[in-house]
Structures are given as C-alpha cells and as structure tokens.
Short mmCIF file of N, CA and C in Angstrom, two decimals:
data_model
loop_
_atom_site.label_atom_id
_atom_site.label_comp_id
_atom_site.label_asym_id
_atom_site.label_seq_id
_atom_site.Cartn_x
_atom_site.Cartn_y
_atom_site.Cartn_z
N MET I 4 154.39 145.63 88.91
CA MET I 4 153.87 144.38 89.45
C MET I 4 153.11 144.64 90.76
N CYS I 5 153.66 145.50 91.61
CA CYS I 5 153.02 145.77 92.90
C CYS I 5 151.68 146.49 92.72
N ARG I 6 151.54 147.26 91.63
CA ARG I 6 150.28 147.96 91.40
C ARG I 6 149.12 146.99 91.19
N LEU I 7 149.43 145.81 90.66
CA LEU I 7 148.38 144.82 90.41
C LEU I 7 147.83 144.21 91.69
N LEU I 8 148.46 144.46 92.83
CA LEU I 8 147.95 143.93 94.09
C LEU I 8 146.64 144.60 94.51
N ASN I 9 146.29 145.71 93.86
CA ASN I 9 145.01 146.37 94.13
C ASN I 9 143.88 145.80 93.29
N CYS I 10 144.19 144.89 92.42
CA CYS I 10 143.21 144.29 91.52
C CYS I 10 142.11 143.58 92.32
N LYS I 11 140.94 143.53 91.76
CA LYS I 11 139.81 142.85 92.42
C LYS I 11 139.75 141.36 92.09
N ASP I 12 140.50 140.95 91.07
CA ASP I 12 140.50 139.55 90.65
C ASP I 12 141.42 138.74 91.56
N ILE I 13 140.84 137.78 92.27
CA ILE I 13 141.58 136.97 93.25
C ILE I 13 142.70 136.19 92.59
N GLN I 14 142.46 135.66 91.39
CA GLN I 14 143.50 134.89 90.71
C GLN I 14 144.71 135.76 90.35
N VAL I 15 144.46 136.98 89.93
CA VAL I 15 145.57 137.89 89.60
C VAL I 15 146.38 138.18 90.86
N ILE I 16 145.71 138.43 91.96
CA ILE I 16 146.41 138.71 93.22
C ILE I 16 147.25 137.51 93.63
N GLN I 17 146.69 136.31 93.51
CA GLN I 17 147.43 135.11 93.88
C GLN I 17 148.67 134.92 93.01
N VAL I 18 148.54 135.17 91.71
CA VAL I 18 149.68 135.04 90.81
C VAL I 18 150.76 136.06 91.16
N ILE I 19 150.36 137.29 91.45
CA ILE I 19 151.33 138.33 91.80
C ILE I 19 152.03 137.99 93.12
N LEU I 20 151.27 137.58 94.12
CA LEU I 20 151.88 137.20 95.40
C LEU I 20 152.82 136.01 95.23
N ASP I 21 152.40 135.05 94.44
CA ASP I 21 153.25 133.89 94.19
C ASP I 21 154.53 134.30 93.47
N GLY I 22 154.40 135.20 92.51
CA GLY I 22 155.56 135.70 91.79
C GLY I 22 156.52 136.45 92.69
N LEU I 23 155.98 137.33 93.54
CA LEU I 23 156.84 138.07 94.47
C LEU I 23 157.53 137.13 95.44
N SER I 24 156.79 136.13 95.91
CA SER I 24 157.37 135.16 96.83
C SER I 24 158.51 134.39 96.15
N ASN I 25 158.30 133.98 94.91
CA ASN I 25 159.33 133.25 94.18
C ASN I 25 160.55 134.12 93.89
N ILE I 26 160.32 135.38 93.55
CA ILE I 26 161.44 136.30 93.31
C ILE I 26 162.27 136.44 94.58
N LEU I 27 161.61 136.66 95.70
CA LEU I 27 162.32 136.81 96.97
C LEU I 27 163.04 135.53 97.36
N LYS I 28 162.38 134.40 97.14
CA LYS I 28 162.98 133.11 97.50
C LYS I 28 164.22 132.84 96.65
N MET I 29 164.15 133.10 95.36
CA MET I 29 165.27 132.82 94.47
C MET I 29 166.40 133.84 94.60
N ALA I 30 166.11 134.98 95.21
CA ALA I 30 167.14 136.01 95.38
C ALA I 30 168.19 135.59 96.39
N GLY I 31 167.87 134.65 97.25
CA GLY I 31 168.82 134.16 98.24
C GLY I 31 169.34 135.26 99.14
N THR I 32 170.64 135.50 99.10
CA THR I 32 171.24 136.51 99.98
C THR I 32 170.89 137.93 99.55
N ASN I 33 170.38 138.10 98.34
CA ASN I 33 169.98 139.42 97.87
C ASN I 33 168.50 139.71 98.14
N ALA I 34 167.84 138.85 98.88
CA ALA I 34 166.41 139.02 99.16
C ALA I 34 166.13 140.34 99.87
N SER I 35 167.03 140.77 100.74
CA SER I 35 166.79 142.04 101.45
C SER I 35 166.82 143.22 100.48
N ASN I 36 167.67 143.14 99.46
CA ASN I 36 167.71 144.22 98.45
C ASN I 36 166.42 144.24 97.64
N ILE I 37 165.93 143.07 97.28
CA ILE I 37 164.67 142.97 96.54
C ILE I 37 163.52 143.47 97.42
N ALA I 38 163.55 143.12 98.70
CA ALA I 38 162.51 143.56 99.63
C ALA I 38 162.47 145.08 99.72
N VAL I 39 163.62 145.72 99.69
CA VAL I 39 163.68 147.18 99.74
C VAL I 39 163.02 147.77 98.49
N VAL I 40 163.31 147.19 97.34
CA VAL I 40 162.71 147.67 96.09
C VAL I 40 161.19 147.52 96.13
N ILE I 41 160.72 146.38 96.63
CA ILE I 41 159.28 146.15 96.74
C ILE I 41 158.66 147.17 97.69
N GLU I 42 159.33 147.42 98.81
CA GLU I 42 158.82 148.39 99.78
C GLU I 42 158.78 149.79 99.19
N GLU I 43 159.83 150.19 98.45
CA GLU I 43 159.86 151.51 97.85
C GLU I 43 158.78 151.68 96.78
N ALA I 44 158.38 150.59 96.15
CA ALA I 44 157.32 150.64 95.14
C ALA I 44 155.93 150.63 95.76
N GLY I 45 155.85 150.61 97.09
CA GLY I 45 154.55 150.60 97.77
C GLY I 45 153.98 149.20 97.92
N GLY I 46 154.77 148.20 97.57
CA GLY I 46 154.28 146.82 97.63
C GLY I 46 154.06 146.31 99.03
N LEU I 47 154.92 146.70 99.96
CA LEU I 47 154.77 146.20 101.33
C LEU I 47 153.44 146.64 101.93
N ASP I 48 153.06 147.89 101.73
CA ASP I 48 151.77 148.36 102.26
C ASP I 48 150.61 147.56 101.68
N LYS I 49 150.70 147.27 100.39
CA LYS I 49 149.64 146.51 99.74
C LYS I 49 149.61 145.06 100.21
N ILE I 50 150.78 144.48 100.40
CA ILE I 50 150.85 143.10 100.89
C ILE I 50 150.32 143.03 102.31
N GLU I 51 150.68 144.01 103.14
CA GLU I 51 150.16 144.04 104.51
C GLU I 51 148.65 144.19 104.52
N ALA I 52 148.11 144.99 103.62
CA ALA I 52 146.65 145.17 103.53
C ALA I 52 145.98 143.86 103.12
N LEU I 53 146.67 143.07 102.30
CA LEU I 53 146.09 141.79 101.87
C LEU I 53 146.03 140.76 103.00
N GLN I 54 146.69 141.04 104.10
CA GLN I 54 146.58 140.15 105.26
C GLN I 54 145.19 140.24 105.88
N GLN I 55 144.40 141.20 105.46
CA GLN I 55 143.02 141.35 105.92
C GLN I 55 142.03 140.85 104.87
N HIS I 56 142.52 140.24 103.81
CA HIS I 56 141.67 139.81 102.69
C HIS I 56 140.74 138.69 103.14
N GLU I 57 139.56 138.68 102.56
CA GLU I 57 138.55 137.67 102.93
C GLU I 57 138.93 136.27 102.43
N ASN I 58 139.74 136.19 101.38
CA ASN I 58 140.18 134.90 100.85
C ASN I 58 141.33 134.38 101.71
N GLY I 59 141.17 133.20 102.26
CA GLY I 59 142.16 132.63 103.16
C GLY I 59 143.51 132.37 102.51
N ASP I 60 143.50 131.97 101.23
CA ASP I 60 144.76 131.70 100.53
C ASP I 60 145.57 132.99 100.35
N ILE I 61 144.88 134.06 100.00
CA ILE I 61 145.57 135.34 99.83
C ILE I 61 146.12 135.81 101.16
N TYR I 62 145.32 135.67 102.21
CA TYR I 62 145.79 136.04 103.55
C TYR I 62 147.07 135.28 103.89
N LYS I 63 147.06 133.96 103.68
CA LYS I 63 148.22 133.14 104.03
C LYS I 63 149.46 133.52 103.22
N MET I 64 149.27 133.74 101.93
CA MET I 64 150.40 134.12 101.08
C MET I 64 150.99 135.46 101.51
N ALA I 65 150.11 136.43 101.77
CA ALA I 65 150.58 137.75 102.18
C ALA I 65 151.28 137.66 103.54
N TYR I 66 150.70 136.90 104.45
CA TYR I 66 151.31 136.74 105.77
C TYR I 66 152.70 136.13 105.67
N CYS I 67 152.84 135.09 104.87
CA CYS I 67 154.14 134.41 104.72
C CYS I 67 155.19 135.34 104.13
N ILE I 68 154.81 136.14 103.14
CA ILE I 68 155.76 137.07 102.53
C ILE I 68 156.24 138.09 103.55
N VAL I 69 155.30 138.69 104.27
CA VAL I 69 155.67 139.69 105.27
C VAL I 69 156.51 139.06 106.37
N ASP I 70 156.10 137.89 106.84
CA ASP I 70 156.81 137.23 107.93
C ASP I 70 158.22 136.81 107.53
N ASN I 71 158.38 136.30 106.32
CA ASN I 71 159.67 135.78 105.89
C ASN I 71 160.64 136.84 105.40
N TYR I 72 160.13 137.91 104.79
CA TYR I 72 161.03 138.84 104.11
C TYR I 72 160.98 140.28 104.63
N PHE I 73 159.95 140.64 105.37
CA PHE I 73 159.84 142.02 105.83
C PHE I 73 159.79 142.15 107.34
N SER I 74 159.80 141.05 108.04
CA SER I 74 159.75 141.08 109.49
C SER I 74 161.15 141.35 110.03
N ASN I 75 161.28 142.33 110.90
CA ASN I 75 162.58 142.69 111.48
C ASN I 75 162.70 142.22 112.91
N GLU I 76 161.89 141.24 113.30
CA GLU I 76 161.96 140.74 114.67
C GLU I 76 163.34 140.15 114.92
N GLY I 77 163.83 140.37 116.08
CA GLY I 77 165.12 139.82 116.46
C GLY I 77 166.29 140.72 116.10
N GLU I 78 166.08 141.68 115.22
CA GLU I 78 167.15 142.59 114.88
C GLU I 78 167.10 143.77 115.84
N VAL I 79 168.14 143.92 116.60
CA VAL I 79 168.20 144.99 117.60
C VAL I 79 169.37 145.89 117.26
N ASP I 80 169.11 147.17 117.23
CA ASP I 80 170.19 148.14 117.00
C ASP I 80 170.97 148.27 118.29
N GLN I 81 172.16 147.69 118.31
CA GLN I 81 172.97 147.66 119.53
C GLN I 81 173.39 149.05 119.99
N SER I 82 173.42 150.02 119.09
CA SER I 82 173.80 151.37 119.50
C SER I 82 172.72 152.02 120.37
N LEU I 83 171.51 151.48 120.32
CA LEU I 83 170.43 152.02 121.13
C LEU I 83 170.31 151.35 122.49
N ALA I 84 170.93 150.22 122.66
CA ALA I 84 170.83 149.48 123.91
C ALA I 84 171.65 150.17 124.99
N PRO I 85 171.13 150.21 126.22
CA PRO I 85 171.89 150.83 127.30
C PRO I 85 173.09 149.97 127.69
N GLN I 86 174.14 150.61 128.15
CA GLN I 86 175.32 149.91 128.62
C GLN I 86 175.07 149.48 130.06
N ALA I 87 175.29 148.22 130.36
CA ALA I 87 175.02 147.71 131.70
C ALA I 87 176.30 147.65 132.51
N SER I 88 176.19 148.11 133.76
CA SER I 88 177.29 147.91 134.72
C SER I 88 176.75 146.97 135.79
N GLN I 89 177.51 146.74 136.83
CA GLN I 89 177.05 145.81 137.86
C GLN I 89 175.81 146.31 138.59
N GLN I 90 175.70 147.58 138.79
CA GLN I 90 174.63 148.13 139.62
C GLN I 90 173.54 148.85 138.83
N SER I 91 173.86 149.31 137.61
CA SER I 91 172.88 150.15 136.91
C SER I 91 173.09 150.10 135.41
N PHE I 92 172.22 150.79 134.70
CA PHE I 92 172.34 150.92 133.25
C PHE I 92 172.84 152.33 132.94
N GLN I 93 173.63 152.43 131.91
CA GLN I 93 174.15 153.72 131.49
C GLN I 93 173.57 154.04 130.12
N PHE I 94 172.66 155.00 130.05
CA PHE I 94 172.02 155.36 128.79
C PHE I 94 172.85 156.42 128.09
N GLY I 95 172.89 156.34 126.77
CA GLY I 95 173.62 157.34 125.99
C GLY I 95 172.86 158.64 125.97
N GLY I 96 173.44 159.61 125.37
CA GLY I 96 172.79 160.91 125.28
C GLY I 96 173.71 161.99 125.79
N GLN I 97 173.14 163.10 126.13
CA GLN I 97 173.94 164.24 126.57
C GLN I 97 174.44 164.03 128.00
N GLN I 98 175.65 164.47 128.21
CA GLN I 98 176.23 164.42 129.54
C GLN I 98 175.79 165.66 130.31
N LEU I 99 175.83 165.56 131.61
CA LEU I 99 175.50 166.72 132.44
C LEU I 99 176.56 167.79 132.24
N PRO I 100 176.14 169.04 132.22
CA PRO I 100 177.14 170.10 132.11
C PRO I 100 177.99 170.15 133.37
N PRO I 101 179.23 170.63 133.26
CA PRO I 101 180.08 170.73 134.45
C PRO I 101 179.36 171.55 135.53
N GLY I 102 179.32 171.02 136.72
CA GLY I 102 178.63 171.72 137.81
C GLY I 102 177.16 171.38 137.90
N GLY I 103 176.65 170.56 136.99
CA GLY I 103 175.24 170.15 137.04
C GLY I 103 174.31 171.20 136.46
N PHE I 104 173.03 171.02 136.68
CA PHE I 104 172.04 171.96 136.20
C PHE I 104 171.78 173.02 137.25
N LYS I 105 171.56 174.25 136.83
CA LYS I 105 171.23 175.34 137.77
C LYS I 105 169.88 175.91 137.35
N PHE I 106 168.95 175.89 138.30
CA PHE I 106 167.61 176.39 138.03
C PHE I 106 167.39 177.71 138.70
#
C-alpha cells in the first residue's frame, strides 16, 4: 500500500492516504503499532515527502497523518534529563576517576 504513494495519479494518492488515515484512526490504542509497520515499510518517508505536494488536499492529508500519528512532540525521555538540585544540574555519564584527572 505504501508503495502506491509514489504514484503520479492524484486520486490514487488521496485514496491511499485516506485509507492509511482510516486504518490508523480505527486502530485506536494500537495505532502506534500500525504506525511502526508503516514506518518500517518506508511509508513515513513517502508521507512526509507528500507534505511538499503541489495539490493542497494531498498536502493537508499527509500533514494530518504525520501530525496525528508520527509526531513525537511532548514525549521526553526522562532518563536523558539532567537531575536538578537547588543550586545546579547533575548530568549523567562517567564519574571522575578517584583523584581527578592528571595531565
């Protein structure tokens, strides 16, 4: 299905985007699993490329799919965030060797 996103026929692209949108919408809580399958099939790259399409409807459909199902905004990996104390931040990583560094 994702291979058809390279088609030159605007109606075919619209039908495929509409189908992908409906599949993701109906998947409910499993939408992230479906999104992974689409991404692994190369569909995300093609959908993102369609955001530059000259047809406004295709642009809007592609934008909505990416925004609703592939956007990771707001998700922060807490293990990467620095630990805050009252005076400073404590970043993870390697500790200083005993006695410090010797040059």
